[in-house]
Structures are given as structure tokens and as C-alpha cells.
């Protein structure tokens, strides 16, 4: 969230990792410390986009316009982001958000990546009036692309998540922990200000 109270895609990612992260960050004002792994990931990410511009994006998809590093903001959703790449089929008015990630492709998309794509799709639809039926994540350097469909339920869930994040901050609500306690050991708040998630808390 920025100084104007606008939710960012980073907040969506954090919330889907653990809903307590926005609480610690904005209510207790304890900024997240980036791990060396995250620093490396960001550094690599900055080098992907220029490289991706020279590559063929997705063989099976027809598109006639590519936009990179596209900033988007929705006053309706109170949400902003910058999309790595948008592939557009201007004839059929279809657009596909595409993220670039560093590392080995997982067997299926993580929840964090999935809701990032849902948010990007909603912002693209609002900005351009195109339909975004699915999104893509391209894992580099292995060049593997994973697709995820985006439906109305995903969009409703995303709107609900934005509302939850706003309420956590506005009403200082201490939220539930992550889906699994395994997330805690990789979290920068673990054993500093948070004891981790205990089932039944
Ligand atoms: S330590 Fe666990 S419960 Fe606490 S904020 Fe991190 S992921 Fe959430």
C-alpha cells in the first residue's frame, strides 16, 4: 500500500502467502526485510524483460501487440500494478497477462502467482475493455510457460482479498495465519515479531 492508501500487487502476493504480513507491515509498521533469495530474484527479473522482448512469447497464441512493463491502476478496485508483459489480440479483443519468473517451474502455479495474474487480468480488462480468459507465467531460464484460466469466481475472490487487506489495516484486525505452517520458516517475521502459525490459533 502506498501513501495514498492504494493497494499494490505486492500486498496481494503477501496476503496470499500469509494474511498477517499486511498487518505487521502496515499496522505495526514493521517493513518486510528482503531475503538474499528475493534480492537475487528481483535482480534476475530486471534482466528478463529486455531479454524477453527479443524472444518469441508463446507459440500457440495469436497476438498482434505486445506491451512490456505496463503500469495499471484501478480507482474502482483501489489497486495498482505493473504487468511484465501483455499479449493482445486486437482483432478478437483478447489480452493475456504474462509474468516472468526466475527459477524452476513448479508442477502447478502457486496461489500467490495465480492471484497476481487474476489482479492483472482485472486491471487490463478495466483499462482496455478486452477479455482476459487466462494468464501465463514464463519460467526462465528453462523457458517453460504455465497457463491458468481466470474465471468469475477468481475475480470475486480477488475483490474480497482487496477488501480484507483494507480492513486489516483500517480496523487493525489481526488475521489468521497462512494455509500451512511450512510458510513460516521462510518468513522474515518468523521468531522476530511472530511466533509462527499454530493450528487452531
Ligand atoms: S511467521 Fe508465519 S504466521 Fe507469522 S507472518 Fe510469517 S508466515 Fe505468517
Short mmCIF file of C-alpha atoms and ligand atoms in Angstrom, two decimals:
data_model
loop_
_atom_site.label_atom_id
_atom_site.label_comp_id
_atom_site.label_asym_id
_atom_site.label_seq_id
_atom_site.Cartn_x
_atom_site.Cartn_y
_atom_site.Cartn_z
CA UNK A 1 0.00 0.00 0.00
CA UNK A 2 1.36 3.42 -0.88
CA UNK A 3 0.94 6.73 0.98
CA UNK A 4 -2.35 7.34 -0.76
CA UNK A 5 -3.74 4.07 0.56
CA UNK A 6 -3.67 2.29 -2.81
CA UNK A 7 -3.19 -1.49 -2.57
CA UNK A 8 -0.36 -2.90 -4.69
CA UNK A 9 0.17 -6.28 -6.26
CA UNK A 10 2.88 -6.90 -3.67
CA UNK A 11 0.17 -6.65 -0.98
CA UNK A 12 -1.89 -9.26 -2.86
CA UNK A 13 1.14 -11.56 -3.05
CA UNK A 14 1.88 -11.09 0.63
CA UNK A 15 -1.73 -11.63 1.66
CA UNK A 16 -1.87 -14.89 -0.28
CA UNK A 17 1.36 -16.02 1.35
CA UNK A 18 0.14 -15.10 4.83
CA UNK A 19 -2.63 -12.60 5.74
CA UNK A 20 -0.63 -11.50 8.78
CA UNK A 21 2.07 -9.88 6.65
CA UNK A 22 -0.02 -6.76 5.78
CA UNK A 23 -0.86 -6.49 9.49
CA UNK A 24 2.79 -6.47 10.55
CA UNK A 25 3.79 -4.22 7.71
CA UNK A 26 1.09 -1.54 7.91
CA UNK A 27 -0.49 -1.80 11.38
CA UNK A 28 2.67 -2.47 13.39
CA UNK A 29 4.77 -0.60 10.80
CA UNK A 30 7.44 -3.24 10.58
CA UNK A 31 8.60 -3.24 6.93
CA UNK A 32 9.42 -6.58 5.39
CA UNK A 33 13.11 -7.38 5.15
CA UNK A 34 14.01 -8.88 1.79
CA UNK A 35 15.91 -12.15 1.91
CA UNK A 36 19.08 -12.63 -0.24
CA UNK A 37 16.99 -15.07 -2.32
CA UNK A 38 14.40 -12.36 -3.01
CA UNK A 39 17.12 -9.81 -3.86
CA UNK A 40 18.58 -12.24 -6.38
CA UNK A 41 15.12 -12.92 -7.83
CA UNK A 42 14.47 -9.18 -8.33
CA UNK A 43 17.86 -8.65 -9.90
CA UNK A 44 17.25 -11.52 -12.32
CA UNK A 45 13.72 -10.30 -13.04
CA UNK A 46 15.03 -6.90 -14.20
CA UNK A 47 17.21 -8.66 -16.74
CA UNK A 48 14.38 -10.90 -18.03
CA UNK A 49 12.11 -8.28 -19.52
CA UNK A 50 14.64 -6.83 -22.01
CA UNK A 51 15.62 -10.38 -22.95
CA UNK A 52 12.01 -11.47 -23.31
CA UNK A 53 11.39 -8.66 -25.83
CA UNK A 54 13.71 -10.44 -28.23
CA UNK A 55 12.11 -13.87 -27.71
CA UNK A 56 9.06 -15.45 -29.19
CA UNK A 57 6.47 -15.22 -26.42
CA UNK A 58 4.05 -18.14 -26.82
CA UNK A 59 3.91 -20.22 -29.98
CA UNK A 60 0.29 -21.40 -29.69
CA UNK A 61 -1.20 -17.94 -29.09
CA UNK A 62 -2.12 -15.43 -31.80
CA UNK A 63 -1.34 -11.85 -30.80
CA UNK A 64 -0.55 -8.71 -32.76
CA UNK A 65 0.52 -6.39 -29.96
CA UNK A 66 2.94 -6.79 -27.04
CA UNK A 67 3.24 -4.33 -24.19
CA UNK A 68 6.01 -4.56 -21.60
CA UNK A 69 6.22 -3.15 -18.08
CA UNK A 70 2.73 -1.77 -18.33
CA UNK A 71 1.60 0.33 -15.32
CA UNK A 72 -2.09 -0.09 -14.45
CA UNK A 73 -4.33 1.43 -11.81
CA UNK A 74 -7.99 0.91 -10.98
CA UNK A 75 -9.69 3.54 -8.77
CA UNK A 76 -12.68 1.16 -8.56
CA UNK A 77 -10.60 -1.66 -7.06
CA UNK A 78 -8.13 0.70 -5.33
CA UNK A 79 -5.39 -1.47 -6.84
CA UNK A 80 -2.28 -0.78 -8.90
CA UNK A 81 0.44 -2.84 -10.56
CA UNK A 82 2.99 -3.00 -13.35
CA UNK A 83 2.49 -6.00 -15.65
CA UNK A 84 5.63 -7.66 -17.08
CA UNK A 85 4.01 -8.28 -20.45
CA UNK A 86 0.56 -8.16 -22.05
CA UNK A 87 -0.09 -10.09 -25.25
CA UNK A 88 -3.02 -8.66 -27.21
CA UNK A 89 -5.19 -9.98 -29.97
CA UNK A 90 -6.75 -6.69 -31.05
CA UNK A 91 -8.99 -8.37 -33.63
CA UNK A 92 -10.81 -10.55 -31.06
CA UNK A 93 -10.19 -8.11 -28.19
CA UNK A 94 -8.46 -10.71 -26.04
CA UNK A 95 -5.50 -9.91 -23.80
CA UNK A 96 -3.24 -12.22 -21.81
CA UNK A 97 -1.12 -11.05 -18.87
CA UNK A 98 2.27 -12.75 -18.68
CA UNK A 99 4.70 -12.79 -15.79
CA UNK A 100 8.38 -13.69 -15.94
CA UNK A 101 9.78 -15.61 -13.00
CA UNK A 102 13.26 -16.78 -12.24
CA UNK A 103 13.66 -20.42 -11.25
CA UNK A 104 12.44 -23.88 -11.94
CA UNK A 105 8.80 -24.19 -12.94
CA UNK A 106 6.61 -25.80 -10.25
CA UNK A 107 4.20 -28.63 -11.16
CA UNK A 108 1.33 -26.13 -10.83
CA UNK A 109 1.17 -22.41 -10.16
CA UNK A 110 1.49 -21.17 -6.60
CA UNK A 111 -1.50 -19.37 -5.17
CA UNK A 112 0.49 -16.12 -4.99
CA UNK A 113 1.31 -16.21 -8.73
CA UNK A 114 -2.23 -17.15 -9.61
CA UNK A 115 -3.84 -14.23 -7.79
CA UNK A 116 -1.25 -11.87 -9.21
CA UNK A 117 -2.47 -12.94 -12.67
CA UNK A 118 -6.12 -12.55 -11.63
CA UNK A 119 -5.42 -8.98 -10.44
CA UNK A 120 -3.52 -8.17 -13.64
CA UNK A 121 -6.33 -9.59 -15.78
CA UNK A 122 -8.93 -7.47 -13.98
CA UNK A 123 -6.90 -4.29 -14.37
CA UNK A 124 -6.29 -4.98 -18.08
CA UNK A 125 -9.99 -5.64 -18.67
CA UNK A 126 -10.90 -2.41 -16.95
CA UNK A 127 -8.27 -0.32 -18.78
CA UNK A 128 -8.69 -1.70 -22.32
CA UNK A 129 -12.12 -3.32 -22.33
CA UNK A 130 -10.55 -6.58 -23.57
CA UNK A 131 -11.38 -10.01 -22.20
CA UNK A 132 -8.64 -11.85 -20.24
CA UNK A 133 -9.72 -15.50 -20.04
CA UNK A 134 -6.36 -16.75 -18.80
CA UNK A 135 -2.85 -15.71 -17.76
CA UNK A 136 0.65 -17.10 -18.21
CA UNK A 137 3.80 -17.39 -16.16
CA UNK A 138 7.03 -17.99 -18.04
CA UNK A 139 9.84 -19.51 -16.00
CA UNK A 140 13.34 -18.57 -17.09
CA UNK A 141 15.90 -19.68 -17.96
CA UNK A 142 14.20 -23.03 -18.70
CA UNK A 143 11.59 -21.19 -20.86
CA UNK A 144 8.66 -23.22 -19.53
CA UNK A 145 5.26 -21.50 -19.60
CA UNK A 146 2.34 -22.37 -17.30
CA UNK A 147 -1.18 -21.27 -18.09
CA UNK A 148 -4.02 -20.68 -15.64
CA UNK A 149 -7.64 -19.96 -16.52
CA UNK A 150 -9.29 -16.97 -14.87
CA UNK A 151 -13.00 -17.12 -14.12
CA UNK A 152 -15.61 -15.02 -12.37
CA UNK A 153 -15.08 -16.78 -9.02
CA UNK A 154 -11.36 -15.90 -9.12
CA UNK A 155 -12.27 -12.27 -9.71
CA UNK A 156 -14.77 -12.25 -6.84
CA UNK A 157 -12.13 -13.79 -4.59
CA UNK A 158 -9.65 -11.09 -5.61
CA UNK A 159 -12.12 -8.30 -4.81
CA UNK A 160 -12.70 -9.96 -1.44
CA UNK A 161 -8.94 -10.13 -0.80
CA UNK A 162 -8.51 -6.40 -1.52
CA UNK A 163 -11.34 -5.67 0.91
CA UNK A 164 -9.80 -7.94 3.57
CA UNK A 165 -6.40 -6.22 3.25
CA UNK A 166 -8.05 -2.79 3.57
CA UNK A 167 -9.98 -3.93 6.66
CA UNK A 168 -6.89 -5.43 8.31
CA UNK A 169 -5.22 -2.04 8.00
CA UNK A 170 -8.18 0.23 8.70
CA UNK A 171 -9.60 -1.68 11.67
CA UNK A 172 -6.28 -3.15 12.85
CA UNK A 173 -7.69 -6.65 12.63
CA UNK A 174 -5.21 -9.38 13.48
CA UNK A 175 -5.79 -12.02 10.79
CA UNK A 176 -5.45 -15.78 10.65
CA UNK A 177 -2.11 -17.32 9.74
CA UNK A 178 -1.06 -18.98 6.49
CA UNK A 179 -2.54 -22.16 4.99
CA UNK A 180 0.38 -24.19 6.24
CA UNK A 181 2.94 -23.56 8.94
CA UNK A 182 5.67 -24.50 6.42
CA UNK A 183 5.47 -20.93 5.14
CA UNK A 184 6.68 -19.57 8.47
CA UNK A 185 10.29 -20.75 8.27
CA UNK A 186 10.85 -18.67 5.09
CA UNK A 187 9.11 -15.59 6.50
CA UNK A 188 11.13 -12.54 7.60
CA UNK A 189 8.85 -12.04 10.66
CA UNK A 190 9.34 -15.54 11.98
CA UNK A 191 10.63 -15.52 15.57
CA UNK A 192 11.18 -11.75 15.40
CA UNK A 193 7.67 -10.45 15.99
CA UNK A 194 5.69 -13.53 15.03
CA UNK A 195 5.87 -16.92 16.67
CA UNK A 196 4.50 -18.58 13.55
CA UNK A 197 1.23 -20.21 12.84
CA UNK A 198 -0.19 -22.77 15.24
CA UNK A 199 -3.15 -24.81 14.09
CA UNK A 200 -6.33 -23.66 15.83
CA UNK A 201 -4.98 -20.17 16.63
S1 LIG B 1 5.84 -16.24 10.69
FE1 LIG B 1 4.18 -17.47 9.76
S2 LIG B 1 2.26 -16.70 10.73
FE2 LIG B 1 3.90 -15.19 11.11
S3 LIG B 1 3.69 -13.70 9.46
FE3 LIG B 1 5.22 -15.18 8.81
S4 LIG B 1 4.10 -16.75 7.64
FE4 LIG B 1 2.59 -15.55 8.82
#
